PDB file of C-alpha atoms and ligand atoms in Angstrom:
ATOM      1  CA  MET A 251     128.768  74.909 208.689  1.00 67.00           C
ATOM      2  CA  THR A 252     127.386  76.226 211.947  1.00 75.00           C
ATOM      3  CA  GLU A 253     126.425  79.866 212.033  1.00 89.00           C
ATOM      4  CA  ARG A 254     128.569  82.089 214.208  1.00 96.00           C
ATOM      5  CA  LEU A 255     127.007  84.259 216.886  1.00 98.00           C
ATOM      6  CA  ARG A 256     128.300  87.805 216.568  1.00 98.00           C
ATOM      7  CA  ILE A 257     128.801  89.926 219.697  1.00 98.00           C
ATOM      8  CA  ALA A 258     129.461  93.672 219.419  1.00 98.00           C
ATOM      9  CA  LEU A 259     131.899  94.937 222.048  1.00 98.00           C
ATOM     10  CA  GLN A 260     133.739  98.168 222.760  1.00 98.00           C
ATOM     11  CA  LYS A 261     137.147  97.923 221.131  1.00 96.00           C
ATOM     12  CA  LYS A 262     139.012 100.090 223.618  1.00 95.00           C
ATOM     13  CA  GLY A 263     137.923 102.096 226.627  1.00 94.00           C
ATOM     14  CA  ARG A 264     136.328 101.816 230.031  1.00 94.00           C
ATOM     15  CA  LEU A 265     133.968  99.040 229.044  1.00 96.00           C
ATOM     16  CA  ALA A 266     136.310  96.976 226.889  1.00 96.00           C
ATOM     17  CA  ASP A 267     138.578  95.215 229.391  1.00 95.00           C
ATOM     18  CA  ASP A 268     135.782  94.104 231.702  1.00 96.00           C
ATOM     19  CA  SER A 269     133.746  92.891 228.723  1.00 98.00           C
ATOM     20  CA  PHE A 270     136.663  90.786 227.462  1.00 97.00           C
ATOM     21  CA  ALA A 271     137.320  89.490 230.980  1.00 96.00           C
ATOM     22  CA  LEU A 272     133.684  88.431 231.386  1.00 97.00           C
ATOM     23  CA  LEU A 273     133.703  86.491 228.120  1.00 98.00           C
ATOM     24  CA  LYS A 274     137.006  84.821 229.031  1.00 97.00           C
ATOM     25  CA  LYS A 275     135.556  83.736 232.366  1.00 96.00           C
ATOM     26  CA  CYS A 276     132.675  82.235 230.386  1.00 97.00           C
ATOM     27  CA  GLY A 277     135.213  80.002 228.651  1.00 96.00           C
ATOM     28  CA  LEU A 278     135.576  81.868 225.344  1.00 98.00           C
ATOM     29  CA  ARG A 279     139.120  81.710 223.984  1.00 98.00           C
ATOM     30  CA  PHE A 280     140.200  84.631 221.829  1.00 97.00           C
ATOM     31  CA  ALA A 281     142.996  87.159 221.386  1.00 94.00           C
ATOM     32  CA  ILE A 282     142.469  90.863 220.758  1.00 91.00           C
ATOM     33  CA  ARG A 283     145.290  92.391 218.818  1.00 85.00           C
ATOM     34  CA  GLY A 284     145.929  95.260 216.448  1.00 79.00           C
ATOM     35  CA  GLY A 285     143.270  97.184 214.669  1.00 80.00           C
ATOM     36  CA  GLY A 286     141.084  94.269 213.549  1.00 85.00           C
ATOM     37  CA  LEU A 287     137.342  94.763 213.498  1.00 94.00           C
ATOM     38  CA  LEU A 288     136.548  91.103 214.047  1.00 95.00           C
ATOM     39  CA  ALA A 289     138.099  88.664 216.515  1.00 96.00           C
ATOM     40  CA  ARG A 290     137.357  84.986 216.192  1.00 96.00           C
ATOM     41  CA  VAL A 291     136.599  82.875 219.230  1.00 97.00           C
ATOM     42  CA  LYS A 292     138.667  79.719 218.800  1.00 97.00           C
ATOM     43  CA  ASN A 293     136.650  77.207 220.755  1.00 97.00           C
ATOM     44  CA  MET A 294     133.070  78.276 219.993  1.00 97.00           C
ATOM     45  CA  PRO A 295     131.183  79.514 216.927  1.00 97.00           C
ATOM     46  CA  ILE A 296     131.328  83.139 218.084  1.00 98.00           C
ATOM     47  CA  ASP A 297     132.854  86.261 216.520  1.00 98.00           C
ATOM     48  CA  LEU A 298     133.541  89.506 218.350  1.00 98.00           C
ATOM     49  CA  LEU A 299     132.827  92.744 216.511  1.00 98.00           C
ATOM     50  CA  LEU A 300     135.112  95.403 218.004  1.00 98.00           C
ATOM     51  CA  VAL A 301     133.730  98.926 217.654  1.00 97.00           C
ATOM     52  CA  ARG A 302     133.130 102.252 219.412  1.00 96.00           C
ATOM     53  CA  ASP A 303     130.573 101.912 222.159  1.00 97.00           C
ATOM     54  CA  ASP A 304     128.213 104.482 220.616  1.00 96.00           C
ATOM     55  CA  ASP A 305     127.777 102.265 217.552  1.00 97.00           C
ATOM     56  CA  ILE A 306     126.841  99.120 219.480  1.00 98.00           C
ATOM     57  CA  PRO A 307     123.064  99.715 219.898  1.00 98.00           C
ATOM     58  CA  SER A 308     122.529 100.516 216.219  1.00 97.00           C
ATOM     59  CA  PHE A 309     124.737  97.627 215.069  1.00 98.00           C
ATOM     60  CA  VAL A 310     122.585  95.269 217.114  1.00 98.00           C
ATOM     61  CA  ALA A 311     119.393  96.927 215.863  1.00 98.00           C
ATOM     62  CA  ASN A 312     120.543  96.721 212.229  1.00 97.00           C
ATOM     63  CA  ASN A 313     121.718  93.110 212.379  1.00 96.00           C
ATOM     64  CA  ALA A 314     125.446  93.830 212.075  1.00 97.00           C
ATOM     65  CA  ALA A 315     125.688  91.945 215.384  1.00 98.00           C
ATOM     66  CA  ASP A 316     123.331  89.519 217.146  1.00 98.00           C
ATOM     67  CA  ILE A 317     123.975  90.846 220.630  1.00 98.00           C
ATOM     68  CA  GLY A 318     126.128  93.533 222.217  1.00 98.00           C
ATOM     69  CA  ILE A 319     127.624  94.638 225.496  1.00 98.00           C
ATOM     70  CA  VAL A 320     127.260  98.353 226.148  1.00 98.00           C
ATOM     71  CA  GLY A 321     126.734 100.860 228.952  1.00 98.00           C
ATOM     72  CA  GLU A 322     123.065 101.359 229.735  1.00 98.00           C
ATOM     73  CA  ASN A 323     123.752 105.121 229.461  1.00 98.00           C
ATOM     74  CA  VAL A 324     124.752 104.725 225.809  1.00 98.00           C
ATOM     75  CA  LEU A 325     121.804 102.448 225.032  1.00 98.00           C
ATOM     76  CA  VAL A 326     119.286 104.875 226.542  1.00 98.00           C
ATOM     77  CA  GLU A 327     120.895 107.854 224.773  1.00 98.00           C
ATOM     78  CA  GLU A 328     120.807 106.083 221.407  1.00 97.00           C
ATOM     79  CA  GLN A 329     117.190 105.024 221.992  1.00 97.00           C
ATOM     80  CA  LEU A 330     116.198 108.612 222.772  1.00 97.00           C
ATOM     81  CA  THR A 331     118.055 110.191 219.851  1.00 96.00           C
ATOM     82  CA  ALA A 332     117.416 107.579 217.119  1.00 95.00           C
ATOM     83  CA  LYS A 333     115.395 108.914 214.168  1.00 93.00           C
ATOM     84  CA  THR A 334     113.260 105.784 214.069  1.00 93.00           C
ATOM     85  CA  LYS A 335     112.615 103.426 216.971  1.00 94.00           C
ATOM     86  CA  LEU A 336     115.839 101.579 217.775  1.00 96.00           C
ATOM     87  CA  ASP A 337     115.358  97.810 217.885  1.00 97.00           C
ATOM     88  CA  ALA A 338     117.686  97.052 220.818  1.00 97.00           C
ATOM     89  CA  GLU A 339     116.670  96.161 224.359  1.00 97.00           C
ATOM     90  CA  ILE A 340     118.361  94.943 227.546  1.00 98.00           C
ATOM     91  CA  THR A 341     118.443  91.138 227.916  1.00 97.00           C
ATOM     92  CA  MET A 342     120.675  90.984 230.978  1.00 97.00           C
ATOM     93  CA  ARG A 343     122.335  93.350 233.456  1.00 97.00           C
ATOM     94  CA  LEU A 344     126.022  92.636 233.890  1.00 97.00           C
ATOM     95  CA  GLY A 345     126.934  94.507 237.081  1.00 93.00           C
ATOM     96  CA  PHE A 346     130.196  96.108 235.968  1.00 94.00           C
ATOM     97  CA  SER A 347     131.092  99.607 234.687  1.00 95.00           C
ATOM     98  CA  ARG A 348     128.714 101.135 237.155  1.00 94.00           C
ATOM     99  CA  CYS A 349     128.444 104.894 236.841  1.00 95.00           C
ATOM    100  CA  LYS A 350     125.910 107.704 237.086  1.00 96.00           C
ATOM    101  CA  LEU A 351     124.879 110.417 234.690  1.00 97.00           C
ATOM    102  CA  SER A 352     124.741 113.456 236.948  1.00 97.00           C
ATOM    103  CA  LEU A 353     124.162 117.179 236.876  1.00 98.00           C
ATOM    104  CA  ALA A 354     127.020 119.177 238.355  1.00 97.00           C
ATOM    105  CA  ALA A 355     127.844 122.859 238.789  1.00 97.00           C
ATOM    106  CA  ALA A 356     130.566 125.049 240.265  1.00 94.00           C
ATOM    107  CA  ASP A 357     131.129 124.432 243.983  1.00 91.00           C
ATOM    108  CA  MET A 358     130.866 128.162 244.657  1.00 88.00           C
ATOM    109  CA  GLY A 359     128.150 129.035 242.124  1.00 91.00           C
ATOM    110  CA  ASP A 360     124.412 129.693 242.316  1.00 93.00           C
ATOM    111  CA  ILE A 361     123.231 126.354 240.932  1.00 96.00           C
ATOM    112  CA  LYS A 362     122.566 123.962 243.822  1.00 95.00           C
ATOM    113  CA  LYS A 363     119.404 122.147 242.754  1.00 96.00           C
ATOM    114  CA  PRO A 364     117.554 121.221 239.539  1.00 97.00           C
ATOM    115  CA  THR A 365     115.172 124.207 239.607  1.00 97.00           C
ATOM    116  CA  ASP A 366     118.168 126.578 239.667  1.00 97.00           C
ATOM    117  CA  LEU A 367     118.858 125.411 236.105  1.00 97.00           C
ATOM    118  CA  ASN A 368     115.986 127.462 234.674  1.00 97.00           C
ATOM    119  CA  GLY A 369     117.313 129.957 232.147  1.00 97.00           C
ATOM    120  CA  THR A 370     120.852 128.498 232.153  1.00 97.00           C
ATOM    121  CA  ARG A 371     122.989 126.394 229.788  1.00 97.00           C
ATOM    122  CA  ILE A 372     124.018 122.778 230.493  1.00 98.00           C
ATOM    123  CA  ALA A 373     126.929 121.184 228.618  1.00 98.00           C
ATOM    124  CA  THR A 374     126.606 117.472 227.852  1.00 98.00           C
ATOM    125  CA  THR A 375     127.426 114.600 225.514  1.00 97.00           C
ATOM    126  CA  TYR A 376     123.998 113.157 226.401  1.00 98.00           C
ATOM    127  CA  PRO A 377     121.476 115.526 224.785  1.00 97.00           C
ATOM    128  CA  GLY A 378     118.835 112.785 224.578  1.00 98.00           C
ATOM    129  CA  VAL A 379     118.807 111.757 228.242  1.00 98.00           C
ATOM    130  CA  LEU A 380     119.254 115.347 229.420  1.00 98.00           C
ATOM    131  CA  GLY A 381     116.493 116.645 227.125  1.00 98.00           C
ATOM    132  CA  LYS A 382     114.051 114.046 228.434  1.00 98.00           C
ATOM    133  CA  TYR A 383     114.958 114.837 232.046  1.00 98.00           C
ATOM    134  CA  LEU A 384     114.435 118.581 231.539  1.00 98.00           C
ATOM    135  CA  LYS A 385     111.108 117.985 229.829  1.00 97.00           C
ATOM    136  CA  ASP A 386     109.881 115.559 232.511  1.00 97.00           C
ATOM    137  CA  LYS A 387     110.863 118.015 235.257  1.00 97.00           C
ATOM    138  CA  ASN A 388     109.545 121.051 233.404  1.00 97.00           C
ATOM    139  CA  ILE A 389     112.905 122.804 233.547  1.00 97.00           C
ATOM    140  CA  ASP A 390     113.572 125.471 230.938  1.00 97.00           C
ATOM    141  CA  ALA A 391     117.312 125.190 230.239  1.00 97.00           C
ATOM    142  CA  THR A 392     119.405 124.952 227.071  1.00 97.00           C
ATOM    143  CA  ALA A 393     121.462 121.807 226.406  1.00 97.00           C
ATOM    144  CA  VAL A 394     124.844 122.619 224.851  1.00 97.00           C
ATOM    145  CA  GLU A 395     126.038 119.509 223.044  1.00 97.00           C
ATOM    146  CA  MET A 396     129.745 118.685 223.211  1.00 96.00           C
ATOM    147  CA  LYS A 397     131.733 115.666 221.999  1.00 93.00           C
ATOM    148  CA  GLY A 398     133.972 115.460 225.068  1.00 90.00           C
ATOM    149  CA  ALA A 399     135.772 117.418 227.820  1.00 93.00           C
ATOM    150  CA  VAL A 400     132.390 118.494 229.151  1.00 96.00           C
ATOM    151  CA  GLU A 401     133.842 119.168 232.603  1.00 95.00           C
ATOM    152  CA  LEU A 402     135.724 122.172 231.165  1.00 95.00           C
ATOM    153  CA  ALA A 403     132.580 123.911 229.890  1.00 96.00           C
ATOM    154  CA  PRO A 404     131.831 126.020 232.992  1.00 95.00           C
ATOM    155  CA  SER A 405     135.403 127.316 233.345  1.00 94.00           C
ATOM    156  CA  ILE A 406     135.560 128.410 229.698  1.00 94.00           C
ATOM    157  CA  GLY A 407     132.124 130.019 229.866  1.00 94.00           C
ATOM    158  CA  ILE A 408     130.227 127.744 227.463  1.00 95.00           C
ATOM    159  CA  ALA A 409     127.708 126.674 230.089  1.00 97.00           C
ATOM    160  CA  GLU A 410     126.793 127.219 233.741  1.00 96.00           C
ATOM    161  CA  SER A 411     126.559 123.499 234.558  1.00 97.00           C
ATOM    162  CA  ILE A 412     127.219 120.074 233.069  1.00 97.00           C
ATOM    163  CA  CYS A 413     125.485 116.732 232.700  1.00 98.00           C
ATOM    164  CA  ASP A 414     128.154 114.038 232.608  1.00 97.00           C
ATOM    165  CA  LEU A 415     129.129 110.538 233.733  1.00 96.00           C
ATOM    166  CA  VAL A 416     130.437 110.278 237.274  1.00 92.00           C
ATOM    167  CA  SER A 417     131.912 107.317 239.095  1.00 86.00           C
ATOM    168  CA  SER A 418     134.276 108.437 241.852  1.00 86.00           C
ATOM    169  CA  GLY A 419     133.707 112.173 241.412  1.00 86.00           C
ATOM    170  CA  ALA A 420     137.466 112.842 241.122  1.00 91.00           C
ATOM    171  CA  THR A 421     137.192 114.522 237.698  1.00 90.00           C
ATOM    172  CA  LEU A 422     134.431 116.807 238.945  1.00 93.00           C
ATOM    173  CA  GLU A 423     136.420 117.701 242.022  1.00 93.00           C
ATOM    174  CA  ALA A 424     139.537 118.471 239.983  1.00 93.00           C
ATOM    175  CA  ASN A 425     137.455 120.969 238.003  1.00 93.00           C
ATOM    176  CA  GLY A 426     135.794 122.622 240.993  1.00 94.00           C
ATOM    177  CA  LEU A 427     132.404 121.043 240.278  1.00 96.00           C
ATOM    178  CA  THR A 428     129.918 119.292 242.573  1.00 95.00           C
ATOM    179  CA  ALA A 429     127.195 116.893 241.489  1.00 96.00           C
ATOM    180  CA  PHE A 430     123.752 117.840 242.804  1.00 96.00           C
ATOM    181  CA  GLU A 431     121.423 115.426 240.978  1.00 97.00           C
ATOM    182  CA  THR A 432     121.637 111.952 239.398  1.00 97.00           C
ATOM    183  CA  ILE A 433     119.555 111.599 236.268  1.00 97.00           C
ATOM    184  CA  LEU A 434     120.473 108.026 235.263  1.00 97.00           C
ATOM    185  CA  LYS A 435     122.203 105.087 236.963  1.00 97.00           C
ATOM    186  CA  SER A 436     124.100 102.856 234.575  1.00 97.00           C
ATOM    187  CA  GLU A 437     125.920  99.547 234.363  1.00 97.00           C
ATOM    188  CA  ALA A 438     127.051  97.357 231.478  1.00 98.00           C
ATOM    189  CA  VAL A 439     124.163  95.486 229.863  1.00 98.00           C
ATOM    190  CA  LEU A 440     123.737  92.732 227.304  1.00 98.00           C
ATOM    191  CA  ILE A 441     121.481  93.920 224.503  1.00 98.00           C
ATOM    192  CA  GLN A 442     119.576  92.154 221.761  1.00 98.00           C
ATOM    193  CA  SER A 443     117.080  93.112 219.073  1.00 97.00           C
ATOM    194  CA  GLY A 444     113.566  91.738 218.791  1.00 95.00           C
ATOM    195  CA  ARG A 445     114.575  89.611 215.748  1.00 95.00           C
ATOM    196  CA  ASP A 446     114.424  85.848 216.116  1.00 96.00           C
ATOM    197  CA  LEU A 447     117.791  84.130 216.060  1.00 96.00           C
ATOM    198  CA  SER A 448     118.363  80.831 214.271  1.00 96.00           C
ATOM    199  CA  GLU A 449     117.974  77.761 216.464  1.00 95.00           C
ATOM    200  CA  ASP A 450     121.764  77.274 216.629  1.00 95.00           C
ATOM    201  CA  LYS A 451     122.432  80.845 217.639  1.00 96.00           C
ATOM    202  CA  GLN A 452     119.580  80.825 220.138  1.00 96.00           C
ATOM    203  CA  ALA A 453     120.992  77.707 221.808  1.00 96.00           C
ATOM    204  CA  LEU A 454     124.462  79.228 221.917  1.00 97.00           C
ATOM    205  CA  LEU A 455     123.124  82.473 223.372  1.00 97.00           C
ATOM    206  CA  ALA A 456     121.216  80.559 226.050  1.00 97.00           C
ATOM    207  CA  LYS A 457     124.420  78.733 226.969  1.00 97.00           C
ATOM    208  CA  LEU A 458     126.403  81.971 227.075  1.00 97.00           C
ATOM    209  CA  MET A 459     123.791  83.692 229.239  1.00 97.00           C
ATOM    210  CA  SER A 460     123.724  80.798 231.688  1.00 96.00           C
ATOM    211  CA  ARG A 461     127.513  81.027 231.963  1.00 96.00           C
ATOM    212  CA  ILE A 462     127.407  84.810 232.419  1.00 97.00           C
ATOM    213  CA  ASP A 463     124.851  84.287 235.161  1.00 94.00           C
ATOM    214  CA  GLY A 464     127.206  81.809 236.808  1.00 93.00           C
ATOM    215  CA  VAL A 465     130.152  84.199 236.563  1.00 94.00           C
ATOM    216  CA  ILE A 466     128.185  87.076 238.090  1.00 92.00           C
ATOM    217  CA  LYS A 467     126.811  84.915 240.911  1.00 90.00           C
ATOM    218  CA  SER A 468     130.115  83.248 241.719  1.00 91.00           C
ATOM    219  CA  ALA A 469     131.831  86.626 242.035  1.00 88.00           C
ATOM    220  CA  GLU A 470     129.731  87.329 245.128  1.00 84.00           C
ATOM    221  CA  THR A 471     129.440  83.786 246.378  1.00 90.00           C
ATOM    222  CA  LYS A 472     131.837  82.293 248.884  1.00 92.00           C
ATOM    223  CA  TYR A 473     132.304  78.889 250.434  1.00 94.00           C
ATOM    224  CA  ILE A 474     132.707  78.975 254.186  1.00 95.00           C
ATOM    225  CA  MET A 475     134.150  76.174 256.322  1.00 96.00           C
ATOM    226  CA  LEU A 476     134.448  76.201 260.086  1.00 97.00           C
ATOM    227  CA  ASN A 477     134.424  74.032 263.186  1.00 96.00           C
ATOM    228  CA  ALA A 478     131.612  74.695 265.624  1.00 96.00           C
ATOM    229  CA  PRO A 479     130.302  73.459 268.970  1.00 96.00           C
ATOM    230  CA  LYS A 480     127.307  71.203 268.232  1.00 95.00           C
ATOM    231  CA  ASP A 481     124.944  73.252 270.383  1.00 95.00           C
ATOM    232  CA  LYS A 482     125.828  76.451 268.473  1.00 96.00           C
ATOM    233  CA  VAL A 483     125.166  75.141 264.943  1.00 95.00           C
ATOM    234  CA  ALA A 484     121.712  76.723 264.725  1.00 94.00           C
ATOM    235  CA  ALA A 485     122.943  80.130 265.897  1.00 95.00           C
ATOM    236  CA  ILE A 486     125.948  79.989 263.567  1.00 95.00           C
ATOM    237  CA  THR A 487     123.815  79.017 260.564  1.00 94.00           C
ATOM    238  CA  GLN A 488     121.641  82.064 261.241  1.00 93.00           C
ATOM    239  CA  LEU A 489     124.651  84.323 260.815  1.00 92.00           C
ATOM    240  CA  LEU A 490     125.694  83.030 257.402  1.00 91.00           C
ATOM    241  CA  PRO A 491     124.498  85.459 254.720  1.00 82.00           C
ATOM    242  CA  GLY A 492     122.297  83.970 252.010  1.00 79.00           C
ATOM    243  CA  SER A 493     123.120  80.326 252.620  1.00 77.00           C
ATOM    244  CA  ASP A 494     120.985  77.216 252.300  1.00 78.00           C
ATOM    245  CA  ALA A 495     121.126  74.403 254.830  1.00 87.00           C
ATOM    246  CA  PRO A 496     124.805  73.856 255.651  1.00 93.00           C
ATOM    247  CA  THR A 497     126.582  70.524 255.498  1.00 95.00           C
ATOM    248  CA  ILE A 498     127.429  69.223 258.990  1.00 95.00           C
ATOM    249  CA  ILE A 499     130.241  66.679 259.265  1.00 95.00           C
ATOM    250  CA  PRO A 500     131.358  64.889 262.450  1.00 94.00           C
ATOM    251  CA  LEU A 501     134.944  65.564 263.519  1.00 93.00           C
ATOM    252  CA  ALA A 502     137.162  62.595 264.309  1.00 91.00           C
ATOM    253  CA  GLY A 503     137.966  62.384 268.011  1.00 90.00           C
ATOM    254  CA  SER A 504     135.481  65.044 269.078  1.00 88.00           C
ATOM    255  CA  ASP A 505     132.008  64.590 270.548  1.00 89.00           C
ATOM    256  CA  ASP A 506     131.030  68.203 270.935  1.00 93.00           C
ATOM    257  CA  LEU A 507     132.566  69.768 267.793  1.00 95.00           C
ATOM    258  CA  VAL A 508     131.365  69.424 264.177  1.00 96.00           C
ATOM    259  CA  ALA A 509     132.644  70.774 260.878  1.00 97.00           C
ATOM    260  CA  LEU A 510     130.182  73.050 259.074  1.00 96.00           C
ATOM    261  CA  GLN A 511     130.364  73.995 255.397  1.00 96.00           C
ATOM    262  CA  ALA A 512     128.052  76.288 253.451  1.00 95.00           C
ATOM    263  CA  VAL A 513     127.751  78.292 250.261  1.00 93.00           C
ATOM    264  CA  CYS A 514     127.017  81.960 251.015  1.00 92.00           C
ATOM    265  CA  THR A 515     125.517  83.943 248.168  1.00 86.00           C
ATOM    266  CA  GLU A 516     126.439  87.277 249.722  1.00 84.00           C
ATOM    267  CA  ASN A 517     129.701  88.824 250.744  1.00 81.00           C
ATOM    268  CA  ILE A 518     131.058  87.684 254.102  1.00 87.00           C
ATOM    269  CA  PHE A 519     132.438  90.631 256.035  1.00 88.00           C
ATOM    270  CA  TRP A 520     135.050  90.611 258.792  1.00 93.00           C
ATOM    271  CA  GLU A 521     132.283  91.537 261.247  1.00 93.00           C
ATOM    272  CA  THR A 522     130.471  88.288 260.434  1.00 93.00           C
ATOM    273  CA  LEU A 523     133.640  86.278 261.050  1.00 95.00           C
ATOM    274  CA  GLU A 524     134.101  88.023 264.390  1.00 96.00           C
ATOM    275  CA  ASP A 525     130.491  87.239 265.369  1.00 96.00           C
ATOM    276  CA  LEU A 526     130.987  83.598 264.327  1.00 96.00           C
ATOM    277  CA  LYS A 527     134.095  83.384 266.461  1.00 96.00           C
ATOM    278  CA  ALA A 528     132.253  84.885 269.412  1.00 96.00           C
ATOM    279  CA  LEU A 529     129.729  82.025 269.101  1.00 96.00           C
ATOM    280  CA  GLY A 530     132.535  79.483 269.398  1.00 96.00           C
ATOM    281  CA  ALA A 531     133.366  78.852 265.736  1.00 96.00           C
ATOM    282  CA  ARG A 532     137.033  78.045 265.089  1.00 95.00           C
ATOM    283  CA  ALA A 533     139.315  77.382 262.090  1.00 95.00           C
ATOM    284  CA  ILE A 534     137.106  79.570 259.892  1.00 96.00           C
ATOM    285  CA  LEU A 535     137.975  79.523 256.179  1.00 97.00           C
ATOM    286  CA  VAL A 536     136.292  81.592 253.457  1.00 95.00           C
ATOM    287  CA  LEU A 537     137.026  80.386 249.942  1.00 95.00           C
ATOM    288  CA  PRO A 538     136.217  81.966 246.578  1.00 92.00           C
ATOM    289  CA  ILE A 539     134.053  79.998 244.177  1.00 92.00           C
ATOM    290  CA  GLU A 540     135.374  79.804 240.665  1.00 89.00           C
ATOM    291  CA  LYS A 541     132.366  78.531 238.760  1.00 88.00           C
ATOM    292  CA  MET A 542     128.702  77.896 239.541  1.00 86.00           C
ATOM    293  CA  MET A 543     125.823  76.286 237.728  1.00 85.00           C
ATOM    294  CA  SER A 544     122.431  75.727 239.275  1.00 77.00           C
TER     295      SER A 544
HETATM  296  P1  LIG B 259     134.470 105.033 222.509  1.00 64.98           P
HETATM  297  O1  LIG B 259     135.803 105.369 221.970  1.00 64.98           O
HETATM  298  O2  LIG B 259     134.198 103.554 222.424  1.00 64.98           O
HETATM  299  O3  LIG B 259     133.357 105.874 221.977  1.00 64.98           O
HETATM  300  P2  LIG B 259     134.053 106.501 224.993  1.00 64.98           P
HETATM  301  O4  LIG B 259     135.162 107.465 225.175  1.00 64.98           O
HETATM  302  O5  LIG B 259     132.731 106.987 224.515  1.00 64.98           O
HETATM  303  O6  LIG B 259     134.579 105.286 224.098  1.00 64.98           O
HETATM  304  P3  LIG B 259     134.557 105.340 227.636  1.00 64.98           P
HETATM  305  O7  LIG B 259     135.091 106.500 228.378  1.00 64.98           O
HETATM  306  O8  LIG B 259     135.482 104.229 227.265  1.00 64.98           O
HETATM  307  O9  LIG B 259     133.705 105.791 226.364  1.00 64.98           O
HETATM  308  O10 LIG B 259     133.362 104.746 228.500  1.00 64.98           O
HETATM  309  C1  LIG B 259     132.600 103.673 228.028  1.00 64.98           C
HETATM  310  C2  LIG B 259     131.490 103.367 228.996  1.00 64.98           C
HETATM  311  O11 LIG B 259     132.029 102.960 230.244  1.00 64.98           O
HETATM  312  C3  LIG B 259     130.593 104.550 229.347  1.00 64.98           C
HETATM  313  O12 LIG B 259     129.591 104.776 228.386  1.00 64.98           O
HETATM  314  C4  LIG B 259     130.005 104.101 230.664  1.00 64.98           C
HETATM  315  O13 LIG B 259     128.962 103.166 230.485  1.00 64.98           O
HETATM  316  C5  LIG B 259     131.185 103.399 231.288  1.00 64.98           C
HETATM  317  N1  LIG B 259     131.940 104.335 232.124  1.00 64.98           N
HETATM  318  C6  LIG B 259     132.278 105.594 231.852  1.00 64.98           C
HETATM  319  N2  LIG B 259     132.956 106.162 232.828  1.00 64.98           N
HETATM  320  C7  LIG B 259     133.082 105.233 233.755  1.00 64.98           C
HETATM  321  C8  LIG B 259     133.728 105.204 234.997  1.00 64.98           C
HETATM  322  N3  LIG B 259     134.370 106.260 235.480  1.00 64.98           N
HETATM  323  N4  LIG B 259     133.690 104.054 235.680  1.00 64.98           N
HETATM  324  C9  LIG B 259     133.069 102.976 235.194  1.00 64.98           C
HETATM  325  N5  LIG B 259     132.425 102.959 234.017  1.00 64.98           N
HETATM  326  C10 LIG B 259     132.435 104.061 233.302  1.00 64.98           C
HETATM  327 ZN1  LIG B 260     131.733 106.492 222.958  1.00 64.98          ZN
END
């Protein structure tokens, strides 16, 4: 029997849906239902361990899972607060669930910059990351640890400021708070321990990582097709973001026009299309790329 690779994932929350979607795009077939702790991938020897995100780093470190997908913020916090060194490190950045751990205080208050924090209290669910930041910056403030609803701390008088995750800033704004310093930038990451995996699992992990890489790259990559005057091909090629040599194809019945096709590894903006058109390009098509392997 082949060994099954076990991946720890957040069961429910802001990381969960994008993690499931990524694995599905990598070709894994599975269904998440009910309260089960384990979901079986039908078409590959992989099991998904569905847990709270805070448990993922230690589950990977303690061999309850081979790899995990977790927010970098949670990984760093667990690393900083673990009693003994946590054996879990980033193997790959995944580019989704981007957010920042920021310091924020009342819009109208006295705290506008990090040094204003001296002698004050800061509410947070990230005592590890905050503690390290304060120490590194030589700021003498007290961290007030909470389990949630940190944004309410200033209004109920528990703390003068907060250290919390921010993405759009809407929650801060709704509570009359403004962020004045970012202490950590985070995205979802694939983590692994330093343990060696069996040959089977290692091969499967390598395959999975190559597919993840393809999914991430293809999300930004586009295929562009257009017709161009022959004498403008060089200028047009220059405008295409992150593309290799394009394919040039003669057009039936035309001596001065050619068809040009290229893979662009960066986003193509409307402005680029307008510039291409100004150079004489016509019938411009931008197509998404579903899968990539290099
Ligand atoms: P759990 O029940 O698993 O402990 P949780 O309540 O701790 O969940 P979520 O709110 O689901 O956590 O957030 C999970 C992770 O998603 C965060 O640790 C962070 O990496 C990321 N995240 C948090 N807020 C946002 C956001 N607004 N936008 C994008 N990603 C976010
Ligand atoms: Zn959590």
